[in-house]
C-alpha atoms as a PDB file:
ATOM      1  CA  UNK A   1      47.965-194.743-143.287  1.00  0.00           C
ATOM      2  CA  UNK A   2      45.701-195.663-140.425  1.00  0.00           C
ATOM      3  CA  UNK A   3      48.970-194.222-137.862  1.00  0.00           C
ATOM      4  CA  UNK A   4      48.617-191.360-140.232  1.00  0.00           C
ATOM      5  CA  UNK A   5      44.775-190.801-139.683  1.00  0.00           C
ATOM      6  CA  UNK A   6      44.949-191.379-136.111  1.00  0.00           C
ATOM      7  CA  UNK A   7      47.706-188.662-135.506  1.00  0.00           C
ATOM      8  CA  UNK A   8      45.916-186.399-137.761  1.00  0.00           C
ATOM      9  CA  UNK A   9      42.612-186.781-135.880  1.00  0.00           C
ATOM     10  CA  UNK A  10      44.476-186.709-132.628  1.00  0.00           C
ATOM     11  CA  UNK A  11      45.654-183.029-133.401  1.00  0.00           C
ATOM     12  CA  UNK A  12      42.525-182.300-135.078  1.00  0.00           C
ATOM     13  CA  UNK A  13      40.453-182.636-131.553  1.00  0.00           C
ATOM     14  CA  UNK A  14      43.297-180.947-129.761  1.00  0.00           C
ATOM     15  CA  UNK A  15      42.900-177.766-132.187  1.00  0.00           C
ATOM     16  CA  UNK A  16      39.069-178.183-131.185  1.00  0.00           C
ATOM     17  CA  UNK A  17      39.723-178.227-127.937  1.00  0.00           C
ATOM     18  CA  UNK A  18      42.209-175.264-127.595  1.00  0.00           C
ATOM     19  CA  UNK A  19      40.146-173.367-129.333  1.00  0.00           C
ATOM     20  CA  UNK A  20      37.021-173.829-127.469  1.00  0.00           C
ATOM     21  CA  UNK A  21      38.996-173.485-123.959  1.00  0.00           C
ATOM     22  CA  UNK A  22      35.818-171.781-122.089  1.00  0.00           C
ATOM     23  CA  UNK A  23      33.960-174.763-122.580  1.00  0.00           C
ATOM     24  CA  UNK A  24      36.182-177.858-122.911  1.00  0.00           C
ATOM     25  CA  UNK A  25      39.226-178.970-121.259  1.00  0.00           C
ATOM     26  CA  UNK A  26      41.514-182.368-122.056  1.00  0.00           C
ATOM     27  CA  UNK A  27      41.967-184.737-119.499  1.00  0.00           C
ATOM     28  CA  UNK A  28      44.109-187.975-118.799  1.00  0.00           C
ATOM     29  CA  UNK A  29      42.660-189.206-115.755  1.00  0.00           C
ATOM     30  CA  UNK A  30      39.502-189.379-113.309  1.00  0.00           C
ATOM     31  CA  UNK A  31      40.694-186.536-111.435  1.00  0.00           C
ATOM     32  CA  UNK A  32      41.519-184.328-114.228  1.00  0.00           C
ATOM     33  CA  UNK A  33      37.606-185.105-115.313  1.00  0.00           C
ATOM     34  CA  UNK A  34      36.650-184.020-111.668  1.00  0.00           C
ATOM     35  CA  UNK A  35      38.355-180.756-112.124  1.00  0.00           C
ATOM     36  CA  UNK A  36      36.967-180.203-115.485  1.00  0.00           C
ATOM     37  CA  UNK A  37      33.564-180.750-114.186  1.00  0.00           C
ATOM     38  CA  UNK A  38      34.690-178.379-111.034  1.00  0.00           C
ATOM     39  CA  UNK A  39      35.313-175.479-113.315  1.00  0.00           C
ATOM     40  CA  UNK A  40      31.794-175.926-114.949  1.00  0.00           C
ATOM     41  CA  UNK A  41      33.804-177.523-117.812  1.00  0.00           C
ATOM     42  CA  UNK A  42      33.451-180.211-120.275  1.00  0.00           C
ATOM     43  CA  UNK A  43      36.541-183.162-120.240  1.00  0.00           C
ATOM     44  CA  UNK A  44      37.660-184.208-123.056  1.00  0.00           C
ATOM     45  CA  UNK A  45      39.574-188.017-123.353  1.00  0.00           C
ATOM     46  CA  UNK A  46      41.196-188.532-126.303  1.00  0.00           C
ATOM     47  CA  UNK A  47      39.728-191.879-128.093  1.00  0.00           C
ATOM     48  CA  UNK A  48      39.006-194.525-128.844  1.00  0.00           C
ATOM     49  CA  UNK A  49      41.924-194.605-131.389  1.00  0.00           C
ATOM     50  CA  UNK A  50      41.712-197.841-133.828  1.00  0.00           C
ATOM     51  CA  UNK A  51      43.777-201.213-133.229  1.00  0.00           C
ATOM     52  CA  UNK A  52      45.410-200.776-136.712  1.00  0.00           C
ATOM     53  CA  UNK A  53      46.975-197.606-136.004  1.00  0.00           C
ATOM     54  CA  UNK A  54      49.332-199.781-133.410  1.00  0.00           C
ATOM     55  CA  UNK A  55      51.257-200.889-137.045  1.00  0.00           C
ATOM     56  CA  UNK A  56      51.700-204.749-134.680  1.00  0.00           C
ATOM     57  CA  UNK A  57      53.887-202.347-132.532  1.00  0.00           C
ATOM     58  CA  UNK A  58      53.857-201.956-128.464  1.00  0.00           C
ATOM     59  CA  UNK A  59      56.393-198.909-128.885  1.00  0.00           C
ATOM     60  CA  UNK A  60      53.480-196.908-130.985  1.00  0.00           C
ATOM     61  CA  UNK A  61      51.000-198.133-128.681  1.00  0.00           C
ATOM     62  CA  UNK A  62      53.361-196.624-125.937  1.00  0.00           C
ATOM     63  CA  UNK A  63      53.960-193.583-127.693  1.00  0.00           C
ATOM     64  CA  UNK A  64      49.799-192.982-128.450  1.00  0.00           C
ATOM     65  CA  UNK A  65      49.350-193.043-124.857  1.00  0.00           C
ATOM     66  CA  UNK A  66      51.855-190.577-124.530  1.00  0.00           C
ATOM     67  CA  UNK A  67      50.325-187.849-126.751  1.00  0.00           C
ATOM     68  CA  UNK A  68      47.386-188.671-124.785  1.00  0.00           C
ATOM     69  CA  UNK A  69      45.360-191.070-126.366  1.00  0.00           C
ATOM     70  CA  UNK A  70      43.178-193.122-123.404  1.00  0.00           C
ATOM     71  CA  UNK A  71      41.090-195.808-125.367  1.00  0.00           C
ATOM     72  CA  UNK A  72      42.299-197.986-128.122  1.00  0.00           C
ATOM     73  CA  UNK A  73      39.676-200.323-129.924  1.00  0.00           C
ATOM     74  CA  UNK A  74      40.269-204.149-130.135  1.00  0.00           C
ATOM     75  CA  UNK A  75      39.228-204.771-133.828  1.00  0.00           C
ATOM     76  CA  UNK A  76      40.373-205.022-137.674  1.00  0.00           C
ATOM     77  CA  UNK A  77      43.873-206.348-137.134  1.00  0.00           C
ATOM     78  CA  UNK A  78      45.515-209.597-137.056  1.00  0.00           C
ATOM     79  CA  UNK A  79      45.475-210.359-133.463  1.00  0.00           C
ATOM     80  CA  UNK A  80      42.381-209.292-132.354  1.00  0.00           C
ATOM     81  CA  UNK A  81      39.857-210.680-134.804  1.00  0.00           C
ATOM     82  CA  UNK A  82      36.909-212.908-135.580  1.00  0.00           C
ATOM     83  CA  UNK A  83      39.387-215.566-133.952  1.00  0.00           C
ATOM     84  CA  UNK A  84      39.891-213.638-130.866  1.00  0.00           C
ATOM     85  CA  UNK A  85      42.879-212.295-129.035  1.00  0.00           C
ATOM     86  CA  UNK A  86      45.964-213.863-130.141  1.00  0.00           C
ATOM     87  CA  UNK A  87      49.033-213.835-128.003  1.00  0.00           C
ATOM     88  CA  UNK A  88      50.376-211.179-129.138  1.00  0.00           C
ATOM     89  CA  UNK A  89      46.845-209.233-128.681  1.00  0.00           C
ATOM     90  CA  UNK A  90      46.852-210.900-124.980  1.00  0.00           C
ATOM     91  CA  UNK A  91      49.661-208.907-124.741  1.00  0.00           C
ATOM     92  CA  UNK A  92      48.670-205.633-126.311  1.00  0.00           C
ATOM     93  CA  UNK A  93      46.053-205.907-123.370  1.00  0.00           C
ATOM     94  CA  UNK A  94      48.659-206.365-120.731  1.00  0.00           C
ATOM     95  CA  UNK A  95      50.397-203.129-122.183  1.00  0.00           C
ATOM     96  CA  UNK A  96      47.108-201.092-121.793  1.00  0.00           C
ATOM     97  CA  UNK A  97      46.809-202.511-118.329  1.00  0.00           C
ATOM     98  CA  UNK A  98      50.320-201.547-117.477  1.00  0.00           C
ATOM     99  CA  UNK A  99      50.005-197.896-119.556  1.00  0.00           C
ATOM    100  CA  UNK A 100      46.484-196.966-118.188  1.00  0.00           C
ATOM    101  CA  UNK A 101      44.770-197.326-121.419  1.00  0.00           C
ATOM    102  CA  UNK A 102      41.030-198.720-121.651  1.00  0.00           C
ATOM    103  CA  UNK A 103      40.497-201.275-124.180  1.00  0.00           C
ATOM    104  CA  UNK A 104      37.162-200.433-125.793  1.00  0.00           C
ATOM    105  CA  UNK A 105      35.204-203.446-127.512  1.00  0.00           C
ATOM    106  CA  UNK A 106      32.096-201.829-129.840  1.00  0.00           C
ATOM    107  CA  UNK A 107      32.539-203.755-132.798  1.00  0.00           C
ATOM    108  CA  UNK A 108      34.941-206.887-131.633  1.00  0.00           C
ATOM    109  CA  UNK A 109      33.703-210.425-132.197  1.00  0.00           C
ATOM    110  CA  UNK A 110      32.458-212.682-129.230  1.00  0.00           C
ATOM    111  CA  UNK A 111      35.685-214.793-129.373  1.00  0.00           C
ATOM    112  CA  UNK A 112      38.068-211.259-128.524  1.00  0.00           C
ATOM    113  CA  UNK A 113      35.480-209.961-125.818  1.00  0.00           C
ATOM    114  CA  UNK A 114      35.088-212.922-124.185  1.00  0.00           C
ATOM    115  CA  UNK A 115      39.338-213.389-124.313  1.00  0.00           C
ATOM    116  CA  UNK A 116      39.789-209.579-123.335  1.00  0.00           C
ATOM    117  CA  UNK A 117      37.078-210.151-119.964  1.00  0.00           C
ATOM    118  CA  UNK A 118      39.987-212.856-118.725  1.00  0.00           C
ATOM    119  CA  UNK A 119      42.822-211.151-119.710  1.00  0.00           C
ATOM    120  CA  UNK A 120      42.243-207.691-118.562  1.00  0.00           C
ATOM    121  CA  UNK A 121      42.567-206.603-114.925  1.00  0.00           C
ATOM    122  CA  UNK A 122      40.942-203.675-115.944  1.00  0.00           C
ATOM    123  CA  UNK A 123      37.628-202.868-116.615  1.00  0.00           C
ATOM    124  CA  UNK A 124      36.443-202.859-120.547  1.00  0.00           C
ATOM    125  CA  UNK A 125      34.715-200.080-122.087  1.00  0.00           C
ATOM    126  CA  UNK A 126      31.893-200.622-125.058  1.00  0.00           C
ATOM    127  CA  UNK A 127      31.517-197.158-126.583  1.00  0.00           C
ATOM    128  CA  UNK A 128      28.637-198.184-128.434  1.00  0.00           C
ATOM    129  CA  UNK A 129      26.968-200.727-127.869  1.00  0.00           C
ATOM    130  CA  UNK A 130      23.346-201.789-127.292  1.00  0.00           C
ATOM    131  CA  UNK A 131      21.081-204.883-126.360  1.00  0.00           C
ATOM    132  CA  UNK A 132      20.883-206.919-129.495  1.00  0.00           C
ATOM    133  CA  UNK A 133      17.461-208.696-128.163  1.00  0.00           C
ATOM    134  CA  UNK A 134      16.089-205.232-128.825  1.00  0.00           C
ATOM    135  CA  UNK A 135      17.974-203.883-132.078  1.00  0.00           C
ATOM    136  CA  UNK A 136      20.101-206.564-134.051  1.00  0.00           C
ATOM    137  CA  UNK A 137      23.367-204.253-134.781  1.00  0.00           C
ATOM    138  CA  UNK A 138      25.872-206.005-135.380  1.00  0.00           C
ATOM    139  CA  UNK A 139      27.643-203.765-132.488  1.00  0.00           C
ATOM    140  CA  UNK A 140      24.796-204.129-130.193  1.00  0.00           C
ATOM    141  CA  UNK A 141      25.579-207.039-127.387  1.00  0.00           C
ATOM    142  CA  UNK A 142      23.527-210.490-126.972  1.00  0.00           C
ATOM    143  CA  UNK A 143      22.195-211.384-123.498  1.00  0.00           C
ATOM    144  CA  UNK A 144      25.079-213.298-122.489  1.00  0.00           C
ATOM    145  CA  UNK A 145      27.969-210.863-123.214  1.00  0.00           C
ATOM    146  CA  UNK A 146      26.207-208.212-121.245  1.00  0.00           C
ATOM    147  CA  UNK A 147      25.951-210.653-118.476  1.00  0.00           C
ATOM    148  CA  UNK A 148      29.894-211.226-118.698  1.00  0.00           C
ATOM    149  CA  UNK A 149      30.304-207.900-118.910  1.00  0.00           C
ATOM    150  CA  UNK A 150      28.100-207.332-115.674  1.00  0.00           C
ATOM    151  CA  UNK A 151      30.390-209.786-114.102  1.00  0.00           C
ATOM    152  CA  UNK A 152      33.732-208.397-114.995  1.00  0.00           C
ATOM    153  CA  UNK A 153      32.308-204.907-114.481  1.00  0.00           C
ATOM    154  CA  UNK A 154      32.644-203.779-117.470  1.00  0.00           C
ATOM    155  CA  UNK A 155      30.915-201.138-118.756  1.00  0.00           C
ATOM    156  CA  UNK A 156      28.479-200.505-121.900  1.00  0.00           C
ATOM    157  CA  UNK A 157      27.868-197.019-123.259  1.00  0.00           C
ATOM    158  CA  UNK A 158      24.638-197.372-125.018  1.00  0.00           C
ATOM    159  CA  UNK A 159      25.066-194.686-128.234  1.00  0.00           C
ATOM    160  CA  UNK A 160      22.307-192.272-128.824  1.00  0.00           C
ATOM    161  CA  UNK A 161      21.525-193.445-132.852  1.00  0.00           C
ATOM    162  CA  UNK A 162      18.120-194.394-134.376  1.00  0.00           C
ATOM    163  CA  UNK A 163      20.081-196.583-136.480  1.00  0.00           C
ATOM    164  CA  UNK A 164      21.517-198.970-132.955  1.00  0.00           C
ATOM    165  CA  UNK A 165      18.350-197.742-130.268  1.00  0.00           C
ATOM    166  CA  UNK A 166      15.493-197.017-132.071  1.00  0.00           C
ATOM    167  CA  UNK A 167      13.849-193.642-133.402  1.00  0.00           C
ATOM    168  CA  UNK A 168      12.647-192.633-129.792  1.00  0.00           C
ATOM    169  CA  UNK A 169      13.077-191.880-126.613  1.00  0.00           C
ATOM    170  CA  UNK A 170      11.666-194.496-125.001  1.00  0.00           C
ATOM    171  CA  UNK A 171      13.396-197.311-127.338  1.00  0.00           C
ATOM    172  CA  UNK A 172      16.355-195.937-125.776  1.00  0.00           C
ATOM    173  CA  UNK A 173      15.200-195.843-122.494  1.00  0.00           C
ATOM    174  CA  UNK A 174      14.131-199.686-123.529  1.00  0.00           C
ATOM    175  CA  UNK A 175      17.990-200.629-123.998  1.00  0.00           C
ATOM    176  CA  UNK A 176      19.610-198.551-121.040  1.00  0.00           C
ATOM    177  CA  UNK A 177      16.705-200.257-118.705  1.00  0.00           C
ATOM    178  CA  UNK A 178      17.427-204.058-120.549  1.00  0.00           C
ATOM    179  CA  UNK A 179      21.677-203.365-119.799  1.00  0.00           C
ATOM    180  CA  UNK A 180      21.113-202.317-116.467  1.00  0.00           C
ATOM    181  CA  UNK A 181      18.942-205.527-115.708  1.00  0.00           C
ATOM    182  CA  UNK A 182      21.150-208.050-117.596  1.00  0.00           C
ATOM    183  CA  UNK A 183      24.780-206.585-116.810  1.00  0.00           C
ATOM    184  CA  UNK A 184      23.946-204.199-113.518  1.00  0.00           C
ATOM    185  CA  UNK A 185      23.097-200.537-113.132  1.00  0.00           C
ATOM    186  CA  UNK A 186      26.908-200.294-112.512  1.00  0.00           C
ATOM    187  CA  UNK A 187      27.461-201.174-116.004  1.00  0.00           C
ATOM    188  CA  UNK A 188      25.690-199.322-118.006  1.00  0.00           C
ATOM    189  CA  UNK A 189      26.221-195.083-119.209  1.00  0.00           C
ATOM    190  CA  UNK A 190      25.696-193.581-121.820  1.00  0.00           C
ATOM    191  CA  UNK A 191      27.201-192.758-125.328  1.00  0.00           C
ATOM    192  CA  UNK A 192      25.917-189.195-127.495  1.00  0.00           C
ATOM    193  CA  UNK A 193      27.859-190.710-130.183  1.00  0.00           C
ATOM    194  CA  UNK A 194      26.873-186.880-131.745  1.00  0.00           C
ATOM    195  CA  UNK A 195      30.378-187.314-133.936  1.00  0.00           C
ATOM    196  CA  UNK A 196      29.152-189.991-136.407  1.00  0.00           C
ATOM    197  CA  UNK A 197      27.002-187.959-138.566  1.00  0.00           C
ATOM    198  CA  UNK A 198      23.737-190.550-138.305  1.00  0.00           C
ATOM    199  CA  UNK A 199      20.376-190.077-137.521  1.00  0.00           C
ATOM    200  CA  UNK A 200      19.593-189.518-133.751  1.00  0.00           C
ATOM    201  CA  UNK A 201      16.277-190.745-131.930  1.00  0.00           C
ATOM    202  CA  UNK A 202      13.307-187.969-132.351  1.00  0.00           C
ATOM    203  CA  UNK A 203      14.130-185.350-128.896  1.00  0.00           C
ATOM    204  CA  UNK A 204      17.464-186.445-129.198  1.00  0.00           C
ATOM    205  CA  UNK A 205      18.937-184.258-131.606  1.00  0.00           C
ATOM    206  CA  UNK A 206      21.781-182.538-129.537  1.00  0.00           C
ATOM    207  CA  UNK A 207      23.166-182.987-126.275  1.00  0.00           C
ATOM    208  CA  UNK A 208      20.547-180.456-124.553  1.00  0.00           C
ATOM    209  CA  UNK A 209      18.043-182.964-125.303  1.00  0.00           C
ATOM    210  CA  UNK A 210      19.834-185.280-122.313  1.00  0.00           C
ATOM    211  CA  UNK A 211      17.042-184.400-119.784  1.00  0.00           C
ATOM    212  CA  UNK A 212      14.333-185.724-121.747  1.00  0.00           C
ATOM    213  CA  UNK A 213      16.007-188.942-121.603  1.00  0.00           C
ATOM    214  CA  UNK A 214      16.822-188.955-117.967  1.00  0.00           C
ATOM    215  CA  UNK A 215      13.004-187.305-117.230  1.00  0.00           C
ATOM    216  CA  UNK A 216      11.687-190.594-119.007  1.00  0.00           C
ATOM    217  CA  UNK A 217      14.110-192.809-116.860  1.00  0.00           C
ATOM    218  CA  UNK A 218      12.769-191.133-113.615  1.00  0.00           C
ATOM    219  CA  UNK A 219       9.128-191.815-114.839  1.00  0.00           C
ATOM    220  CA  UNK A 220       9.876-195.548-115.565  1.00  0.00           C
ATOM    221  CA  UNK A 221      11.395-195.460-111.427  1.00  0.00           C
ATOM    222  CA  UNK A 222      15.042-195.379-111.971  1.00  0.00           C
ATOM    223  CA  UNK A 223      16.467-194.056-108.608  1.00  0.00           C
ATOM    224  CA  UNK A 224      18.373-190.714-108.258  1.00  0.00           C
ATOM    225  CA  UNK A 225      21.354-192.651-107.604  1.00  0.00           C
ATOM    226  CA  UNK A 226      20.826-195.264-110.213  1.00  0.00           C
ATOM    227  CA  UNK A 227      21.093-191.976-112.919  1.00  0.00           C
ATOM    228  CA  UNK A 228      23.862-190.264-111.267  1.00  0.00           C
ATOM    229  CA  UNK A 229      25.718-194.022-111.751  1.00  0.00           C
ATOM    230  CA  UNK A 230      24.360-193.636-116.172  1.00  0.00           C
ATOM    231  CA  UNK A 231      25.547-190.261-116.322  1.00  0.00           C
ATOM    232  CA  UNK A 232      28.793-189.793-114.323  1.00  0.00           C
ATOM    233  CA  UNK A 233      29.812-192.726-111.995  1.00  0.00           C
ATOM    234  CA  UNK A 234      30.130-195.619-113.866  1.00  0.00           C
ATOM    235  CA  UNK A 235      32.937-193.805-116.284  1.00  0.00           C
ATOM    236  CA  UNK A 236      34.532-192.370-113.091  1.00  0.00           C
ATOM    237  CA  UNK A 237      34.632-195.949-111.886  1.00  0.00           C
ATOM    238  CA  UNK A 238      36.356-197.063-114.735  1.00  0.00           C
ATOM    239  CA  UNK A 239      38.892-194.267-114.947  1.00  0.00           C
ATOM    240  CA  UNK A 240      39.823-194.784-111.219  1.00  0.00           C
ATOM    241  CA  UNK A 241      40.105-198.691-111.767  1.00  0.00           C
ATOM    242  CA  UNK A 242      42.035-198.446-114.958  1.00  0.00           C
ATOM    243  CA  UNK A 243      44.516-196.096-112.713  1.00  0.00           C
ATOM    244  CA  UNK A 244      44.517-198.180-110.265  1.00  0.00           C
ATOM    245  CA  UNK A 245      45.606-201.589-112.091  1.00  0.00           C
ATOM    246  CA  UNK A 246      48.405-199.343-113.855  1.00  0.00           C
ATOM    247  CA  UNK A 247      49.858-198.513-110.676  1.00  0.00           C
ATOM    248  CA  UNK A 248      50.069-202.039-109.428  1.00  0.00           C
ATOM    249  CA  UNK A 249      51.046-203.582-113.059  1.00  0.00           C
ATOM    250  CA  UNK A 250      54.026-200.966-113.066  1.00  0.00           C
ATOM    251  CA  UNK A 251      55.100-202.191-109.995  1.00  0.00           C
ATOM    252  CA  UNK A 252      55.223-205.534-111.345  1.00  0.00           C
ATOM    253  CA  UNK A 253      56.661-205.624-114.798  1.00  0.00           C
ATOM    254  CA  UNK A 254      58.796-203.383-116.931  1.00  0.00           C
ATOM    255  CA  UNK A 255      58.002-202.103-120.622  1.00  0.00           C
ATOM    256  CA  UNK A 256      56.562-204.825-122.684  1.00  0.00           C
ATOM    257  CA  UNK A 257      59.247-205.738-125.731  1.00  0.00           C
ATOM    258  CA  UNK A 258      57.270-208.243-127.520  1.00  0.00           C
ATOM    259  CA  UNK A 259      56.615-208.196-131.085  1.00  0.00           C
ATOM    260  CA  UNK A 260      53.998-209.603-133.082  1.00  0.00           C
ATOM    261  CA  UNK A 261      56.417-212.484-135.042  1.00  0.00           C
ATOM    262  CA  UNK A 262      57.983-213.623-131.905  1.00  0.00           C
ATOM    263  CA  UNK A 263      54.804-214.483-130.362  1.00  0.00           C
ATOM    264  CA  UNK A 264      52.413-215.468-133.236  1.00  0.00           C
ATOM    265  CA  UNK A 265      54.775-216.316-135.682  1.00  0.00           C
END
């Protein structure tokens, strides 16, 4: 069922897309995002598709990435849990390294975010996530996790919701200023997350509200370049490093055949 829901949703955004072919355009890769942007376009990456649609299989994995899925959430199965990353997860992680797939993290537990940091060669992507000292969600990141994620460079999409930022402006402006200081202003963007259906912060309502956000980031000092890094360089960064370790992991090893008995039992 959740392979089901995934596939369905899949061809659901394509429709969207196809049909709204002025505006939006699909892409795979960094470039492809460049060109969308180039053509006064919006890009659209498929994901983040959920762990439990993988069915404990690397072929399905394979096969998502093939119809163009390009982030795949570590949470809700088996082997990557409240216990961490199990081998066999360790090894779902290689595959996305090898594939070109970012592993995104919103919602894991400690254990499998601090065991996906070492494992990955990759950056990680949190599609929303905040600072917990400021909003305790239980997707929202402590202190210390956004400093590992600053060191790993990572990056944390703080989401746009009253219920994970606050009911203003400014309380989001609070958590993109406190993930910038604790992880780096390389490792922080941001996240509309207008597809959930929950209450947004008050000015926030819709994505033409974006330059009241960035107008109150520019009052608080943020640097030109420091916004252009929130709004569009930090993902391209990822993108281009998430390439680039799939060209050198291809290189290096061949399809992964490993199944979830043989190495968990």
């Amino acid at each position: 069922r959740a392979l089901t829901a995934t596939l369905e949703q899949l061809d659901l955004a394509q429709g969207v897309v196809a049909a709204h072919d002025a505006g939006l355009r699909p892409a795979r890769t960094a470039g492809e995002v460049v060109d969308a942007r180039n053509c006064g376009r919006v890009a659209v990456l498929f994901g983040p598709a959920g762990a439990s649609a993988l069915g404990d299989s690397l072929s399905v994995l394979r096969s998502l990435h093939a119809l163009g899925v390009r982030v795949l959430t570590l949470t809700g199965t088996s082997w990557a849990g409240p216990a961490g990353l199990s081998r066999f997860g360790e090894e779902v992680v290689r595959e996305m390294n090898r594939l070109g797939m970012v592993a995104d993290l919103s919602y894991a537990s400690a254990s499998t975010i601090r065991r996906a940091l070492v494992v990955s060669k990759a950056p990680v992507l949190f599609t929303r996530s905040g600072a917990r000292d400021l909003r305790p969600h239980p997707a929202n990141l402590p202190d210390d996790l956004l400093a590992a994620v600053g060191e790993a460079k990572g990056l944390c999409l703080v989401p746009l919701t009253a219920e994970q930022a606050g009911p203003t402006v400014r309380d989001v402006a609070d958590h993109l200023d406190h993930v910038r200081t604790v992880a780096g202003p390389e490792c922080v963007g941001l996240s509309g997350t207008y597809d959930t259906g929950g209450a947004h912060p008050q000015e926030l309502h819709d994505p033409s509200c974006y330059p009241r956000l960035i107008a109150e980031l520019l009052r608080r000092g943020w640097e030109e370049s420091d916004v252009a890094l929130l709004t569009w360089g930090n993902v391209q960064r990822v993108l281009r490093a998430t390439a680039f370790t799939a060209h050198t992991a291809q290189q290096r090893r061949k399809p992964s055949t490993a199944t979830l008995t043989t190495l968990d039992g």
